[in-house]
Short mmCIF file of C-alpha atoms (C1' of nucleotides) in Angstrom, two decimals:
data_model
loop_
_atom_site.label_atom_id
_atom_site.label_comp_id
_atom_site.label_asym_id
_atom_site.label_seq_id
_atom_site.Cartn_x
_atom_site.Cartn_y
_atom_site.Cartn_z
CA UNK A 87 20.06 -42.81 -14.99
CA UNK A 88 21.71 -40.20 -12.89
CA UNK A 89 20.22 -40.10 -10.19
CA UNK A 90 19.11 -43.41 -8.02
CA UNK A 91 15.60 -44.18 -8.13
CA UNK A 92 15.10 -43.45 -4.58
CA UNK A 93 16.40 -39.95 -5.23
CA UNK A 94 13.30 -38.13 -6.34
CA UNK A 95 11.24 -39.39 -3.47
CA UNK A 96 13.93 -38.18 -1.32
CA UNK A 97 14.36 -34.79 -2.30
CA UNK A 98 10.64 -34.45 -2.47
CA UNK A 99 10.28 -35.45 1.07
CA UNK A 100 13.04 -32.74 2.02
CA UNK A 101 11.88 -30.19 0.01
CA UNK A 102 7.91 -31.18 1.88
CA UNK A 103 9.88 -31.04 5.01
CA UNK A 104 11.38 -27.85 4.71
CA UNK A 105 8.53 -26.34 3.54
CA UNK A 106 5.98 -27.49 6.31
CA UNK A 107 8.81 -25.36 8.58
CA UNK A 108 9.07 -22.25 6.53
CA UNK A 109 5.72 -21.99 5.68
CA UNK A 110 4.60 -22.30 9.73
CA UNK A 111 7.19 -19.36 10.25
CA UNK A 112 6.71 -17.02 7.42
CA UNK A 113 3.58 -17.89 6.01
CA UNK A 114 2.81 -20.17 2.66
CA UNK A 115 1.85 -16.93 0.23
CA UNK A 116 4.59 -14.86 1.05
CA UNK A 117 7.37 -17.66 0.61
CA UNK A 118 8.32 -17.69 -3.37
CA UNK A 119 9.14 -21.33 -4.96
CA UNK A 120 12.67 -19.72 -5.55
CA UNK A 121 13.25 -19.77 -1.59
CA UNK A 122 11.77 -22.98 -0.89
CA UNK A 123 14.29 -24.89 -3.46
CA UNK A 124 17.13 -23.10 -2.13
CA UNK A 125 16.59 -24.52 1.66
CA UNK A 126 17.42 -28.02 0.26
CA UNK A 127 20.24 -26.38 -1.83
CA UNK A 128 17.96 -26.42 -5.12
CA UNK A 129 17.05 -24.13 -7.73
CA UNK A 130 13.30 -22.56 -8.58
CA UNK A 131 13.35 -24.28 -11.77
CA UNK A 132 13.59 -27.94 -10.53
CA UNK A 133 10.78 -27.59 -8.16
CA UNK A 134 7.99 -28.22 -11.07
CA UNK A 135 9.60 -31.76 -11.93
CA UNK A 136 8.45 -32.69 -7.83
CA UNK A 137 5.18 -30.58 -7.99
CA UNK A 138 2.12 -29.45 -10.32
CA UNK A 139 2.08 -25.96 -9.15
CA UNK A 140 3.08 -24.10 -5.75
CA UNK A 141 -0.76 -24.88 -4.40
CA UNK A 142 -0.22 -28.52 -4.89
CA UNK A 143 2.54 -28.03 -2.12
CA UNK A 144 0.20 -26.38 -0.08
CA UNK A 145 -2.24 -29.48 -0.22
CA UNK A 146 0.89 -31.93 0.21
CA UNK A 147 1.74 -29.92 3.10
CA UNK A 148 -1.12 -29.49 5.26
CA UNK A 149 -2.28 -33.18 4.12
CA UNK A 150 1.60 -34.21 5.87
CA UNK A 151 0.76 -31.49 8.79
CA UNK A 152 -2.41 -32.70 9.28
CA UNK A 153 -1.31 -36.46 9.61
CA UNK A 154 1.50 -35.34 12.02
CA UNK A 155 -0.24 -33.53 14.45
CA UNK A 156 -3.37 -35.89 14.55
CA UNK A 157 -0.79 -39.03 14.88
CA UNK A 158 0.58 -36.48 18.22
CA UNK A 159 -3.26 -35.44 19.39
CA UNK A 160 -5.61 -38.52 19.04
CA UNK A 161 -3.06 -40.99 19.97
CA UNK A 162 -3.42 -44.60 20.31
CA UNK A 163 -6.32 -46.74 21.41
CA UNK A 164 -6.19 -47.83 24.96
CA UNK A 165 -5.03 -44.38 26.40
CA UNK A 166 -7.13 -42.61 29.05
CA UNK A 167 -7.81 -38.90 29.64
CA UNK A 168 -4.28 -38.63 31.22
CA UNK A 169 -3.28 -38.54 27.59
CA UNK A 170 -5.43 -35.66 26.55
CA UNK A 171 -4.39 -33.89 29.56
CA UNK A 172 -0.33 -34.36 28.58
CA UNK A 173 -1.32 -32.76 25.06
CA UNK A 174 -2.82 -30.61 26.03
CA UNK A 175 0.74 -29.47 28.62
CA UNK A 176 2.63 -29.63 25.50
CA UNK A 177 0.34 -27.74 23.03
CA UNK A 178 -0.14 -24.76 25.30
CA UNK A 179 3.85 -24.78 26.05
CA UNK A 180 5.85 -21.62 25.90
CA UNK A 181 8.23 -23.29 23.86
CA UNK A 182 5.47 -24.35 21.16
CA UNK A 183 4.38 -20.77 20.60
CA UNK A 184 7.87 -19.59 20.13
CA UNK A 185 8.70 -21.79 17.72
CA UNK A 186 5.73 -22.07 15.03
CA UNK A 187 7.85 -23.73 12.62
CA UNK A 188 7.97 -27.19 14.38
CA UNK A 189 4.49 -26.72 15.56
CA UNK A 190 0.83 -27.21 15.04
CA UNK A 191 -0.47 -25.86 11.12
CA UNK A 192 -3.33 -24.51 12.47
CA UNK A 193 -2.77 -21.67 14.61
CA UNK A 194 -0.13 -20.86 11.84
CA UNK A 195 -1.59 -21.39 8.46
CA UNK A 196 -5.69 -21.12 9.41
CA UNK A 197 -6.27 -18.24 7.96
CA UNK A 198 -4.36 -19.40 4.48
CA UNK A 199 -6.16 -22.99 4.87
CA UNK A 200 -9.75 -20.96 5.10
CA UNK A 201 -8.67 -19.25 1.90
CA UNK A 202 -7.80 -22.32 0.41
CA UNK A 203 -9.91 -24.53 -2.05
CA UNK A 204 -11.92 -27.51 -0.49
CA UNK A 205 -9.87 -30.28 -1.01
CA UNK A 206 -7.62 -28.83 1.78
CA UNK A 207 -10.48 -28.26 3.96
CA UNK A 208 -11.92 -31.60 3.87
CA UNK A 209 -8.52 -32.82 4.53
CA UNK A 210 -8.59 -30.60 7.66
CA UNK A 211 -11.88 -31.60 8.72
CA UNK A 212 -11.21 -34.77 8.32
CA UNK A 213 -8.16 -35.06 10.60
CA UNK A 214 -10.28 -32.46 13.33
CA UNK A 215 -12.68 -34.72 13.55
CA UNK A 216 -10.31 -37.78 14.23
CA UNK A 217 -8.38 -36.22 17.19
CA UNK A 218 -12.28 -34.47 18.19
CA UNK A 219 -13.61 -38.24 18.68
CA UNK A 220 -10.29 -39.36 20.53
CA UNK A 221 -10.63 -36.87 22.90
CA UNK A 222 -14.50 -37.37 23.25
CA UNK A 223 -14.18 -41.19 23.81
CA UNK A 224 -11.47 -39.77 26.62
CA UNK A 225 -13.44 -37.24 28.14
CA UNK A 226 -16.71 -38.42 27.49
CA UNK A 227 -17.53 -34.82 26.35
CA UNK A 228 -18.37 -34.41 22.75
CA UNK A 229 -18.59 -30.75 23.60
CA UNK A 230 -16.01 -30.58 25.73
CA UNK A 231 -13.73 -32.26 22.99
CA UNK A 232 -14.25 -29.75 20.39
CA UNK A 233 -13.59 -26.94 22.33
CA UNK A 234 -10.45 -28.41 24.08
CA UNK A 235 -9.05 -27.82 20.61
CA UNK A 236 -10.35 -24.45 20.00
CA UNK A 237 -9.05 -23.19 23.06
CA UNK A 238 -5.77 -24.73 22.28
CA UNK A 239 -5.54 -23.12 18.65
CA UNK A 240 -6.77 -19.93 19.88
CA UNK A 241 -4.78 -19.84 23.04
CA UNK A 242 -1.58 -19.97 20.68
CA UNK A 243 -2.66 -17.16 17.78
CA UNK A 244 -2.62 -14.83 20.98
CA UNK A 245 0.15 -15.81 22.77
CA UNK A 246 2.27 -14.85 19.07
CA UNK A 247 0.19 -11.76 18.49
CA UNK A 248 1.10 -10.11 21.78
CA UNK A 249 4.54 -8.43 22.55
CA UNK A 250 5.36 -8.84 25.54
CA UNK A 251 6.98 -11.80 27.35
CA UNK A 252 4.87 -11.81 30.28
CA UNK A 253 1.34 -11.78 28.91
CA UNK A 254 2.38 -14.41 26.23
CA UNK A 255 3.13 -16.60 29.47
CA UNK A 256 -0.39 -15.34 30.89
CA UNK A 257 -2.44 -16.59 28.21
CA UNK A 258 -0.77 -19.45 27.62
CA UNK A 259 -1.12 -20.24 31.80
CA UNK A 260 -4.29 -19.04 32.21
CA UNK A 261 -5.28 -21.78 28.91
CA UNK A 262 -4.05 -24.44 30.39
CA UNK A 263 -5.42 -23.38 34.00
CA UNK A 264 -8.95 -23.02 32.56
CA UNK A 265 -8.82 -26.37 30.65
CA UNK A 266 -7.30 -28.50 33.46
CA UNK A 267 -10.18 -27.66 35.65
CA UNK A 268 -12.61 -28.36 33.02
CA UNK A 269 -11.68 -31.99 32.96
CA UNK A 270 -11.57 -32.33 36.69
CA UNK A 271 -15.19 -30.86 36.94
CA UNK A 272 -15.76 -33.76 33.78
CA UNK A 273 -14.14 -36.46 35.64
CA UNK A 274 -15.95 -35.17 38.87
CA UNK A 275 -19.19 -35.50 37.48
CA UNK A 276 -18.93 -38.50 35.54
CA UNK A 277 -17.89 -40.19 39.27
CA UNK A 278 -21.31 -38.96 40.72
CA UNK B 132 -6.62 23.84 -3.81
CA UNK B 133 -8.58 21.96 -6.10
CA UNK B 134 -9.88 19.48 -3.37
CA UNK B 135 -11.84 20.00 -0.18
CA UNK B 136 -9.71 20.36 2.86
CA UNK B 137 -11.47 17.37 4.37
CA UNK B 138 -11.26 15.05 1.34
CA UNK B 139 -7.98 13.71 1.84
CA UNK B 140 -9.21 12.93 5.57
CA UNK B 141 -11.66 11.18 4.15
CA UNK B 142 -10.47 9.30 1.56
CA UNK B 143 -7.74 8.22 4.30
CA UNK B 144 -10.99 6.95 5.83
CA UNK B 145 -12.66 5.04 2.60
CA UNK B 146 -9.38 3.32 1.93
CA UNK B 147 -8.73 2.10 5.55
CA UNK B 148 -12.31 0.76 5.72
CA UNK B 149 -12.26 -0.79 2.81
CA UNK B 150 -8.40 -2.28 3.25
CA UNK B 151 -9.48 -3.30 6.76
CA UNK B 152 -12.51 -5.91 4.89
CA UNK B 153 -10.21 -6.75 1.92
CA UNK B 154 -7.46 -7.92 4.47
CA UNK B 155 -9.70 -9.79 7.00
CA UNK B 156 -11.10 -12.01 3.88
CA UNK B 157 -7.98 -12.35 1.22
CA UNK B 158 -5.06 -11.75 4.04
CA UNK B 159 -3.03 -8.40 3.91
CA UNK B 160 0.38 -9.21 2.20
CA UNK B 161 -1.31 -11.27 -0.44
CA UNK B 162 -3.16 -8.30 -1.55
CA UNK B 163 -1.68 -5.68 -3.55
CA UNK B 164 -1.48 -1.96 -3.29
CA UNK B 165 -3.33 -1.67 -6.48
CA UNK B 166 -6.06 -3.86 -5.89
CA UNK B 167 -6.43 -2.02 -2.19
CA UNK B 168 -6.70 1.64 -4.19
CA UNK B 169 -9.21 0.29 -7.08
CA UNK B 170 -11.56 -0.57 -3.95
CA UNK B 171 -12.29 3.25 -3.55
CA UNK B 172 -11.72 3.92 -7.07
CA UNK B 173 -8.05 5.20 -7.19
CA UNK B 174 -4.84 3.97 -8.27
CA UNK B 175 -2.07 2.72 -6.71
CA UNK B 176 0.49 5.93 -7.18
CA UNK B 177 -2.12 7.61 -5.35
CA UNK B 178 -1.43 5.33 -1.90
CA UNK B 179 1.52 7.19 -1.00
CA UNK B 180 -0.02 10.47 -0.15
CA UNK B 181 -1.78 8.75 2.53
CA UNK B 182 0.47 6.10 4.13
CA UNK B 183 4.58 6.30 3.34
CA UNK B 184 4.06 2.16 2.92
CA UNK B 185 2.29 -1.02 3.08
CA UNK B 186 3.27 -1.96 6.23
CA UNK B 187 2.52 1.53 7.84
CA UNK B 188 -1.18 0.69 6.90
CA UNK B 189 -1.35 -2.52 7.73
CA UNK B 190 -0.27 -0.86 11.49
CA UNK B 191 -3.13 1.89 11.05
CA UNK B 192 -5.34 -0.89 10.00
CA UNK B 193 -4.79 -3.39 13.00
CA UNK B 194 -5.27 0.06 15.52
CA UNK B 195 -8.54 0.23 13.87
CA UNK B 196 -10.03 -2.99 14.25
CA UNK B 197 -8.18 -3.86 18.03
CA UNK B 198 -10.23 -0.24 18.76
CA UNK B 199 -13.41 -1.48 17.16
CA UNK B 200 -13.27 -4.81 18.67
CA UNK B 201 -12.22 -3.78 22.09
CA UNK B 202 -15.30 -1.33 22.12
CA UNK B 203 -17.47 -3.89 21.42
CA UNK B 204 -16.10 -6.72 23.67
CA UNK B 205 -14.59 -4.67 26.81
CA UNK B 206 -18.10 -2.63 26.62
CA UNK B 207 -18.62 0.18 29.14
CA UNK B 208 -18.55 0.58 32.60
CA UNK B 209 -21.55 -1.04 34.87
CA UNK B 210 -22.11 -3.92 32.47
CA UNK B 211 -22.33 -7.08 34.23
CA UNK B 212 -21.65 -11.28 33.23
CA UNK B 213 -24.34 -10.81 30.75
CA UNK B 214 -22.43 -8.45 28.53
CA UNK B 215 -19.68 -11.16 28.61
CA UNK B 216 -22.27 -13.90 27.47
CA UNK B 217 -24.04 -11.60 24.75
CA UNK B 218 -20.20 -11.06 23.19
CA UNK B 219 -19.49 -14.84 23.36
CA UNK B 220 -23.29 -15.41 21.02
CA UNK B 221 -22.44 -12.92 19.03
CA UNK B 222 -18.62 -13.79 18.08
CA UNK B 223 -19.52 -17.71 18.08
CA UNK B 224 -22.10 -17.16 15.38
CA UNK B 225 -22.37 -18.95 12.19
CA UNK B 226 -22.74 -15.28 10.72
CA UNK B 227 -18.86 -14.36 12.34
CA UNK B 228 -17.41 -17.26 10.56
CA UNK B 229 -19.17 -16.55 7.27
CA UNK B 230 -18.22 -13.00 7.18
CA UNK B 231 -14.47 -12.65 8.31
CA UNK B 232 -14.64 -9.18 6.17
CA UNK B 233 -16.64 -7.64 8.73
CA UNK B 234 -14.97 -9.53 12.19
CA UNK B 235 -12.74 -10.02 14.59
CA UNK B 236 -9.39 -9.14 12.93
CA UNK B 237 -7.55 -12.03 14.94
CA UNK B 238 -8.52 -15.15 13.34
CA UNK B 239 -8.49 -13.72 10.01
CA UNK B 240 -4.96 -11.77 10.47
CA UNK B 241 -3.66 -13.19 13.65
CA UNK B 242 -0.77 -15.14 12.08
CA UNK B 243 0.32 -12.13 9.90
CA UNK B 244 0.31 -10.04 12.91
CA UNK B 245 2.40 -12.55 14.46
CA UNK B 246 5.09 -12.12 12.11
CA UNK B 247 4.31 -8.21 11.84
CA UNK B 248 7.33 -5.55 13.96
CA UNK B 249 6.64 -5.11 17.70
CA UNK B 250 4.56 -1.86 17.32
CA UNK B 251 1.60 -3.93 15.53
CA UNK B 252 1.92 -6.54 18.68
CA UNK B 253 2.22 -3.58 21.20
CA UNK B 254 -0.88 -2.56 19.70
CA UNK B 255 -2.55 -5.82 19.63
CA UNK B 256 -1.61 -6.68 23.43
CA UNK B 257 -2.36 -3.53 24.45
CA UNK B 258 -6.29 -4.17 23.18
CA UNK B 259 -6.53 -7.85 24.44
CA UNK B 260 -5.52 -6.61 27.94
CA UNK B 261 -8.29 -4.28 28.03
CA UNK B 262 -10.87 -6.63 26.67
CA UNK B 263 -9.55 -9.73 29.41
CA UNK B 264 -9.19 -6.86 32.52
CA UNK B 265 -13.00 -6.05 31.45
CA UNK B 266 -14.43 -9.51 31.69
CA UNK B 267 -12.13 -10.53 34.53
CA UNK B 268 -14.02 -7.87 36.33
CA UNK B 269 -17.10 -8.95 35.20
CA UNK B 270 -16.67 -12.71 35.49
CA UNK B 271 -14.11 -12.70 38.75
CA UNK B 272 -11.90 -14.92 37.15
CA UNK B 273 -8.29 -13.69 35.73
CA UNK B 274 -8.16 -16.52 33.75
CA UNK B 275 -11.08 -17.61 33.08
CA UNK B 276 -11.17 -14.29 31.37
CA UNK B 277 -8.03 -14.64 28.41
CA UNK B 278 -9.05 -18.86 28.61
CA UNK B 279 -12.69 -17.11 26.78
CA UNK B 280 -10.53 -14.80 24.51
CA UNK B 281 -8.82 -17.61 23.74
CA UNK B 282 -11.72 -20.17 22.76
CA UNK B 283 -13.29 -17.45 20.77
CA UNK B 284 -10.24 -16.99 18.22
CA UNK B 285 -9.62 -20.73 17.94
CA UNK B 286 -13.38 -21.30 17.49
CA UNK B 287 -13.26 -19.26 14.51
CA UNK B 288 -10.19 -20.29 12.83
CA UNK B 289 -11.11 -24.20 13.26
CA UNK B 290 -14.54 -23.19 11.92
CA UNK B 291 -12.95 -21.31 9.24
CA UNK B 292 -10.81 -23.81 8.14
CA UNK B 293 -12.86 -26.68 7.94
CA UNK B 294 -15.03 -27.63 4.96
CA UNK B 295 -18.79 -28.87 5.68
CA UNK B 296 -21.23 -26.78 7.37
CA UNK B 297 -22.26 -29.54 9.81
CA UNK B 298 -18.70 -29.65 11.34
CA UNK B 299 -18.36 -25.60 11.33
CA UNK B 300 -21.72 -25.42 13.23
CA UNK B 301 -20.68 -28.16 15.59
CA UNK B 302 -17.46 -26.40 16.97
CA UNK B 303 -19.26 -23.23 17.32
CA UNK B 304 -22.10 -24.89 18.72
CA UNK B 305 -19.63 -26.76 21.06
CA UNK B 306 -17.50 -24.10 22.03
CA UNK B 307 -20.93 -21.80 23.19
CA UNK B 308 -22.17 -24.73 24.80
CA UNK B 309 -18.59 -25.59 27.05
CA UNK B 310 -18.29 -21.57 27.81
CA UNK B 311 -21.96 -21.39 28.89
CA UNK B 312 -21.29 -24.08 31.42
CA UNK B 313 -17.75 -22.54 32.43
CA UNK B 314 -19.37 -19.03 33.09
CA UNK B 315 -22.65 -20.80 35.13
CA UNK B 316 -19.94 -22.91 37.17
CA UNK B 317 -17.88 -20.02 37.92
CA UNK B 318 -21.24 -17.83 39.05
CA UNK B 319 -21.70 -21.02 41.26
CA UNK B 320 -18.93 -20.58 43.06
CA UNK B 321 -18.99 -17.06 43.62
CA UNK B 322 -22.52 -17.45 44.82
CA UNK B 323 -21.49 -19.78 47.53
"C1'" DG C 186 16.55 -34.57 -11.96
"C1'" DT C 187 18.39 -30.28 -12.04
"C1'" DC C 188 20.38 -26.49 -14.32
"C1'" DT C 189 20.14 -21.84 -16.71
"C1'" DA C 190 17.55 -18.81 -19.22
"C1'" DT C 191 13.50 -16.80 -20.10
"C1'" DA C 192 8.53 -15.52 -20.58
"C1'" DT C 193 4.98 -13.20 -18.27
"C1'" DC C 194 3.06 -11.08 -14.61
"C1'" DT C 195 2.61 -8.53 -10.42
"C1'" DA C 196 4.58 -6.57 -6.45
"C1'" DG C 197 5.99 -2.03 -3.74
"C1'" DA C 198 7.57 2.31 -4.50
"C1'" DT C 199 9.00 6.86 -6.94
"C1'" DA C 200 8.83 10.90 -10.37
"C1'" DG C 201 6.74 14.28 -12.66
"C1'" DA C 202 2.58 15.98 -15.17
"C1'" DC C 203 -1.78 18.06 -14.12
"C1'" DG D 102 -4.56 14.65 -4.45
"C1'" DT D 103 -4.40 11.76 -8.13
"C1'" DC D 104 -2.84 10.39 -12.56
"C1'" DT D 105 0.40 7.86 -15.74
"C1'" DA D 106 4.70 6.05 -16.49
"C1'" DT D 107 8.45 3.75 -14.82
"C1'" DC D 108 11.99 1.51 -11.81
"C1'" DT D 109 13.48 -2.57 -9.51
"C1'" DA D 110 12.51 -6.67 -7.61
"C1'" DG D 111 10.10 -10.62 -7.00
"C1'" DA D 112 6.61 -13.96 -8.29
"C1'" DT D 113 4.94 -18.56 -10.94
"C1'" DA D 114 5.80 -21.23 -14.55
"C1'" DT D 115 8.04 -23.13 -18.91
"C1'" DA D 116 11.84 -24.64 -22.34
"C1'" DG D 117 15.74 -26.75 -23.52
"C1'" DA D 118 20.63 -27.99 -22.31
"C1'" DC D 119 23.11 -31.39 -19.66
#
DNA sequence: GTCTATATCTAGATAGAC
DNA sequence: GTCTATCTAGATATAGAC
């Protein structure tokens, strides 16, 4: 043998890596096998001995994305709303829309993932639902929970459809504005 | 002239309507050309005596539907907070998220337009601003305002991406529910 | 495992006939 | 205006050498 046995596993996870970042950037369809191999210094042709066919990436992919950004969002057990309320700093950063590549899948590849067949959307629902019940347990807002995330997906696909600078940094402001009062007027009434 | 001054006007017309559906549901770059011309029953030579490229209708498509969408959101003159709430049913239906050929153009092509030149995001800001100014008027509240713009596109994609009706009914449901309460709190406060 | 070469298909775009 | 034919480039995927 060539190549050591942990090789193939390690290339794969490079290649997954590497694609999870240029797929959040450029988009999954538009990004040939060709230019996915060469970002780990490979050609087109050995990309089939690691993968089925180009969608099987796509299901790797999210399935890794997924797993990341739930780990990130529902946290561990044991952590209070203050938790919640740090993800939700991070998530509506300026620094997160301007870099899609090391960020969430969602506001990225949504579109792509609603296109896509359902064993990619039950693996999406699936991990939704996970970081949905942290956040309820948290917030003790089953509503509240689910659109917490909505605003935060939403809140990015504007802030990197707009031009300019200054209204990115509005919508991103006014977001997190809107949401942190929502959770004091929770945690007020849950007090009363 | 062995066509109607008015037909190339008009099938200028047919193909951006029908482009505009076939990009909100299969995404713009993955569709070809050809496949955009057979829609209204031409071929694809024929394209380029009505836009000089892709991307230039892609731009004439995205004017179109930020136009559309701002008509029906930013509404006219001397509408009040119930305008505001009648847009948030309407775009939080179960009917928006089934039929992303005939919505909102930002959850469907809000990624592509992120990666699309800064004309298309001009364009695209330019809209948003007039929608948000319209129900900040209404509602009082800057950001309260783009924090509801925001929910609304994130609503759809999560419910777009996910597979089992339950779950896709239960974020819209949520996120109507959460921005109910937000607008009733805020016309609270004013009142006081 | 990864290479090169190739098969097959489709893409965006142009040229010239009508 | 729209057609057909074609160019060039890129896509996904496969085959066989190493």
């Amino acid at each position: 043998m060539r190549y050591s046995t942990s090789h193939k596993e390690e290339t794969r996870q490079r290649l997954l890596q590497s694609s999870r970042e240029i797929a959040k950037r450029g988009g999954f369809d538009s990004t040939g096998v060709d230019a996915l191999m060469a970002s780990v210094g490979l050609t087109g042709g050995a990309f089939y001995g690691h993968f089925p066919s180009k969608q099987a990436l796509f299901q790797a992919l999210i399935e890794e994305e997924m797993a990341h950004s739930t780990e990130l969002l529902a946290g561990e057990a044991g952590q209070d709303e203050d938790h919640v309320e740090k993800c939700l700093r991070q998530y509506l950063s300026h620094a997160h829309a301007q870099h899609p590549e090391s960020g969430c899948a969602l506001p990225a590849l949504g579109a792509e993932i609603a296109r896509a067949g359902s064993e990619v959307r039950s693996v999406v629902e699936q991990a939704l639902k996970r970081t949905q019940k942290s956040w309820a347990g948290r917030t003790g807002d089953e509503d509240l929970a689910w659109a917490l995330l909505a605003q935060c997906v939403g809140a990015l696909v504007l802030a990197r459809a707009v031009e300019g600078e200054r209204t990115r940094k509005q919508i991103l402001g006014s977001s997190r504005h809107f949401l942190a009062q929502a959770l004091a007027a929770g945690k007020t009434a849950r007090e009363d």
